[in-house]
PDB file of C-alpha atoms in Angstrom:
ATOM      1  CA  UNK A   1      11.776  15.399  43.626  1.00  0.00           C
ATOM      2  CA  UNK A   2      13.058  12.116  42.806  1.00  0.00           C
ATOM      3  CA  UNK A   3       9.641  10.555  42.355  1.00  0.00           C
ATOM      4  CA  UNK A   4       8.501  13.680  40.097  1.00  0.00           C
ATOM      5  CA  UNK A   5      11.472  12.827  37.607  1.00  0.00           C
ATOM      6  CA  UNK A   6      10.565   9.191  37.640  1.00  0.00           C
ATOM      7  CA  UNK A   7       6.954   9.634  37.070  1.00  0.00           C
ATOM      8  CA  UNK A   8       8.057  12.439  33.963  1.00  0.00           C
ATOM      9  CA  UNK A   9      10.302  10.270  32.642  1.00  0.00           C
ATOM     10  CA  UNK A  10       7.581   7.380  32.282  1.00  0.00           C
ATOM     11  CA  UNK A  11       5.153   9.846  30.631  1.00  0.00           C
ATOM     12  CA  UNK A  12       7.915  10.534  28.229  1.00  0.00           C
ATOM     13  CA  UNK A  13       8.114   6.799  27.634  1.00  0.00           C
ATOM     14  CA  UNK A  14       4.739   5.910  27.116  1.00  0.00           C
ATOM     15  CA  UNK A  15       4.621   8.885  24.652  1.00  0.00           C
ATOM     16  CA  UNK A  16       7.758   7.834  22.513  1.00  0.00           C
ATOM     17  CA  UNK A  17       5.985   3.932  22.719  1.00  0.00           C
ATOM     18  CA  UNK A  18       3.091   5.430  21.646  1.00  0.00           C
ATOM     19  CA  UNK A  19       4.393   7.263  18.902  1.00  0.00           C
ATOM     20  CA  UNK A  20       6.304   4.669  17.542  1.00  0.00           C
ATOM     21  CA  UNK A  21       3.065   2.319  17.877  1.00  0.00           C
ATOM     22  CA  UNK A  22       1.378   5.081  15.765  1.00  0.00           C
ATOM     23  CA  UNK A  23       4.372   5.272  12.813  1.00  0.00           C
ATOM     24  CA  UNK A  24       4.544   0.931  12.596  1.00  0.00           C
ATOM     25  CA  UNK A  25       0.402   1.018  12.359  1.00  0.00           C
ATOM     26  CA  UNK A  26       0.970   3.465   9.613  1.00  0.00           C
ATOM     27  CA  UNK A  27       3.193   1.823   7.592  1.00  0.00           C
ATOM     28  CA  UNK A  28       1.457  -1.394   7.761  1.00  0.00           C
ATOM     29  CA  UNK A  29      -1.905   0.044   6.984  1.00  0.00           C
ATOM     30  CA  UNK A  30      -0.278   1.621   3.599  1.00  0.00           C
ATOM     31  CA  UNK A  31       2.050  -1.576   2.850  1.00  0.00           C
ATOM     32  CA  UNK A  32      -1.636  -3.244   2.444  1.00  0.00           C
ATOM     33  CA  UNK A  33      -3.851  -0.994   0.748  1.00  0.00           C
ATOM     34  CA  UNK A  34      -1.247   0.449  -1.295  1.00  0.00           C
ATOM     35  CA  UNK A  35      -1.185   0.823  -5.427  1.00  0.00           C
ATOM     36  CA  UNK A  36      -1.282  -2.465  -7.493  1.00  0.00           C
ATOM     37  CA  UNK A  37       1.862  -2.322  -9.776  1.00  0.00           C
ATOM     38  CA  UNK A  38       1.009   0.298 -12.745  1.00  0.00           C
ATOM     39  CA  UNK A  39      -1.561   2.156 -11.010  1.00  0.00           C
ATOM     40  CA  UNK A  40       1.311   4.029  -8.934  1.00  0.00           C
ATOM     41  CA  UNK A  41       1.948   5.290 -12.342  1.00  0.00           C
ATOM     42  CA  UNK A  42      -1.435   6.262 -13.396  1.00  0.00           C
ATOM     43  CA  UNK A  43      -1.514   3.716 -15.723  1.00  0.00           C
ATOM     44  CA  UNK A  44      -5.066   2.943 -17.039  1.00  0.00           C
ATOM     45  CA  UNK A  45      -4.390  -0.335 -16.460  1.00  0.00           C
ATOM     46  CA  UNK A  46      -6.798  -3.477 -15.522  1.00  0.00           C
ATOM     47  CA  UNK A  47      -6.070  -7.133 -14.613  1.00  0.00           C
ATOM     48  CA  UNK A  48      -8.098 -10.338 -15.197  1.00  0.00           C
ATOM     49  CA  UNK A  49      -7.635 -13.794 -12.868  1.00  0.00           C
ATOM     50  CA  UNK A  50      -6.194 -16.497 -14.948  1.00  0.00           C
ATOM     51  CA  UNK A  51      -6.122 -19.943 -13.338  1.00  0.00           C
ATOM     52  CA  UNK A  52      -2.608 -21.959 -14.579  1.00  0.00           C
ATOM     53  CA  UNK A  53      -3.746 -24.994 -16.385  1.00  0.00           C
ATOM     54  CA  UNK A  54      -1.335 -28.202 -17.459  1.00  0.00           C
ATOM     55  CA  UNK A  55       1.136 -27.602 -19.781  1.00  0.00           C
ATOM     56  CA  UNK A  56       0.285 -23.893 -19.852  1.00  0.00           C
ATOM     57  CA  UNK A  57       3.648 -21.230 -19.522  1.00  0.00           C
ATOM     58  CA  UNK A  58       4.133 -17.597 -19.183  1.00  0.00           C
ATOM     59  CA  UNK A  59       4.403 -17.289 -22.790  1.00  0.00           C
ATOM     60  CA  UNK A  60       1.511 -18.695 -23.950  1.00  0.00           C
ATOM     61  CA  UNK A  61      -0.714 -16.716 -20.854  1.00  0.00           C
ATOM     62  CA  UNK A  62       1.029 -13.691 -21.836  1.00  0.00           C
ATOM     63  CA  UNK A  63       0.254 -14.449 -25.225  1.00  0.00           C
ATOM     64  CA  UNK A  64      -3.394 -15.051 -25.072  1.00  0.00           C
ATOM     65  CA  UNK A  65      -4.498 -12.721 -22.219  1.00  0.00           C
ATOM     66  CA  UNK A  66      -1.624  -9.975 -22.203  1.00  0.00           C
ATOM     67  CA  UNK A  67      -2.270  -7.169 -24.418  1.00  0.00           C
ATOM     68  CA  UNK A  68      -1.949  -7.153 -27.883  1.00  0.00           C
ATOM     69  CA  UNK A  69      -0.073  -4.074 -28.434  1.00  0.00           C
ATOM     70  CA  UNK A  70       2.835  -4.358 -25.573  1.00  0.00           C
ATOM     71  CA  UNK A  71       5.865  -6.708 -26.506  1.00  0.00           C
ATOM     72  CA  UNK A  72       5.072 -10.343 -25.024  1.00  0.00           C
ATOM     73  CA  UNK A  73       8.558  -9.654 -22.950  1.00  0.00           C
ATOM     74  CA  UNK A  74       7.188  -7.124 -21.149  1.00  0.00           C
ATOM     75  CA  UNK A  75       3.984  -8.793 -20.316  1.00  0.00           C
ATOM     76  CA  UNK A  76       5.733 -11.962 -18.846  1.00  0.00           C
ATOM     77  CA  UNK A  77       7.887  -9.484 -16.638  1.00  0.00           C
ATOM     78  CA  UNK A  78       4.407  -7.840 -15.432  1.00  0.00           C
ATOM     79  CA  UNK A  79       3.285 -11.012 -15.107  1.00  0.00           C
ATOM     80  CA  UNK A  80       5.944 -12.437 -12.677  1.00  0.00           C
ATOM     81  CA  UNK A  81       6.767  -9.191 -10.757  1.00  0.00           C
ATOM     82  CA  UNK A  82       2.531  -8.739  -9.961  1.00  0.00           C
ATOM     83  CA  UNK A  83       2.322 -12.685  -9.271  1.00  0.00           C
ATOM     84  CA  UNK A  84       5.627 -12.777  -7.610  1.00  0.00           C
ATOM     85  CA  UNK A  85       6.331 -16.001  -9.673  1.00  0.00           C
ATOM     86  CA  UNK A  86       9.305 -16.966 -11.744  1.00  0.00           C
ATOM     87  CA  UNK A  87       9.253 -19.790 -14.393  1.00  0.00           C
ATOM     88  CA  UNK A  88       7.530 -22.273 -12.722  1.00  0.00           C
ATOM     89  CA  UNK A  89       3.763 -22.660 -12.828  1.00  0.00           C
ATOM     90  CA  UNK A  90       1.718 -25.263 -10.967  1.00  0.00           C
ATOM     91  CA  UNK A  91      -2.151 -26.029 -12.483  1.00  0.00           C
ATOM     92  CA  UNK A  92      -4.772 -24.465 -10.359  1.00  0.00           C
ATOM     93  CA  UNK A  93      -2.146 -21.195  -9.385  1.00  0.00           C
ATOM     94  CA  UNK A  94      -3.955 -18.440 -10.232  1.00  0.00           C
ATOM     95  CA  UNK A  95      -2.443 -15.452 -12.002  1.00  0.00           C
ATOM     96  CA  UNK A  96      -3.432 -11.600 -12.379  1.00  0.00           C
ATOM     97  CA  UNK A  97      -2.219 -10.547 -15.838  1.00  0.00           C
ATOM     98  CA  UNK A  98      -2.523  -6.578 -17.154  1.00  0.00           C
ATOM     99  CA  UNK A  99      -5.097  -5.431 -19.293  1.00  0.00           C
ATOM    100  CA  UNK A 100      -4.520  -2.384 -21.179  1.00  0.00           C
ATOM    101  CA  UNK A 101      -7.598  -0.332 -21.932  1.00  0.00           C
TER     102      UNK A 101
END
Protein backbone atom coordinates (compact mmCIF):
# COMPACT_ATOMS: atom_id res chain seq x y z
CA UNK A 1 0.00 0.00 0.00
CA UNK A 2 2.80 2.13 0.85
CA UNK A 3 4.54 1.70 -2.48
CA UNK A 4 1.07 2.39 -4.39
CA UNK A 5 0.92 5.94 -2.61
CA UNK A 6 4.51 6.60 -3.45
CA UNK A 7 4.31 5.64 -7.00
CA UNK A 8 0.69 8.01 -7.17
CA UNK A 9 2.19 10.62 -5.62
CA UNK A 10 5.16 10.74 -8.28
CA UNK A 11 2.61 10.61 -11.15
CA UNK A 12 1.03 13.56 -9.52
CA UNK A 13 4.44 15.22 -9.58
CA UNK A 14 5.51 14.68 -12.90
CA UNK A 15 2.02 15.97 -13.95
CA UNK A 16 2.14 19.32 -11.88
CA UNK A 17 6.12 19.59 -13.46
CA UNK A 18 4.71 19.04 -16.53
CA UNK A 19 2.09 21.43 -16.38
CA UNK A 20 4.02 24.08 -15.15
CA UNK A 21 6.71 23.24 -18.02
CA UNK A 22 3.68 23.70 -20.38
CA UNK A 23 2.41 27.37 -18.76
CA UNK A 24 6.50 28.85 -18.70
CA UNK A 25 6.78 27.50 -22.61
CA UNK A 26 3.66 29.45 -23.14
CA UNK A 27 4.47 32.53 -21.87
CA UNK A 28 7.78 32.64 -23.42
CA UNK A 29 6.55 31.68 -26.82
CA UNK A 30 3.98 34.83 -26.61
CA UNK A 31 6.61 37.26 -24.77
CA UNK A 32 8.49 36.72 -28.34
CA UNK A 33 6.11 36.77 -31.02
CA UNK A 34 3.92 39.13 -29.40
CA UNK A 35 2.47 42.70 -30.93
CA UNK A 36 5.09 45.42 -31.83
CA UNK A 37 4.03 48.57 -29.81
CA UNK A 38 0.83 50.14 -31.73
CA UNK A 39 -0.23 47.13 -33.42
CA UNK A 40 -1.78 45.83 -29.97
CA UNK A 41 -3.95 48.72 -30.68
CA UNK A 42 -4.81 48.13 -34.21
CA UNK A 43 -2.97 50.88 -35.19
CA UNK A 44 -2.20 50.94 -38.98
CA UNK A 45 1.02 51.60 -38.15
CA UNK A 46 4.54 50.77 -40.02
CA UNK A 47 8.21 51.27 -39.02
CA UNK A 48 11.34 51.93 -41.13
CA UNK A 49 15.22 51.02 -39.82
CA UNK A 50 17.11 54.16 -39.31
CA UNK A 51 20.84 53.73 -38.64
CA UNK A 52 22.08 56.70 -35.88
CA UNK A 53 24.63 58.74 -37.64
CA UNK A 54 27.18 61.49 -35.85
CA UNK A 55 25.73 64.29 -34.46
CA UNK A 56 22.25 62.99 -35.26
CA UNK A 57 19.43 63.19 -32.01
CA UNK A 58 15.98 62.05 -31.42
CA UNK A 59 14.71 65.25 -32.56
CA UNK A 60 16.06 65.60 -35.68
CA UNK A 61 15.20 61.48 -36.53
CA UNK A 62 11.86 62.14 -35.28
CA UNK A 63 11.78 65.06 -37.31
CA UNK A 64 12.78 63.75 -40.62
CA UNK A 65 11.41 60.15 -40.53
CA UNK A 66 8.48 60.43 -37.85
CA UNK A 67 5.27 61.36 -39.29
CA UNK A 68 4.32 64.54 -40.33
CA UNK A 69 1.02 64.85 -38.80
CA UNK A 70 1.74 63.48 -35.01
CA UNK A 71 3.43 66.09 -32.59
CA UNK A 72 7.39 65.52 -32.76
CA UNK A 73 6.91 64.78 -28.75
CA UNK A 74 5.10 61.96 -29.30
CA UNK A 75 7.25 60.51 -31.95
CA UNK A 76 10.50 60.75 -29.78
CA UNK A 77 8.47 58.90 -26.93
CA UNK A 78 7.57 56.08 -29.67
CA UNK A 79 10.82 56.27 -30.60
CA UNK A 80 12.55 55.51 -27.21
CA UNK A 81 9.85 53.20 -25.70
CA UNK A 82 10.07 50.79 -29.30
CA UNK A 83 14.06 51.22 -29.24
CA UNK A 84 14.23 51.00 -25.55
CA UNK A 85 16.71 54.00 -25.72
CA UNK A 86 16.79 57.21 -23.77
CA UNK A 87 18.81 60.33 -24.86
CA UNK A 88 21.81 58.91 -25.81
CA UNK A 89 22.54 57.72 -29.33
CA UNK A 90 25.74 56.05 -30.52
CA UNK A 91 26.48 56.17 -34.67
CA UNK A 92 25.81 52.88 -36.27
CA UNK A 93 22.66 52.07 -33.45
CA UNK A 94 19.98 51.37 -35.43
CA UNK A 95 16.49 52.65 -34.71
CA UNK A 96 12.80 51.53 -35.75
CA UNK A 97 10.76 54.74 -35.95
CA UNK A 98 6.64 54.67 -36.72
CA UNK A 99 5.24 55.29 -39.92
CA UNK A 100 1.77 56.31 -40.10
CA UNK A 101 -0.08 55.25 -43.22
Amino acid sequence: MLKLRRINSKKKINKIRILLATILLTTFWLGITGPIEGQALGNSTQHIKVVVKKGDTLWNIAEKYGPAEQDIRKTIYEIKIMNKVEDLLQPGDVLIIPQTE
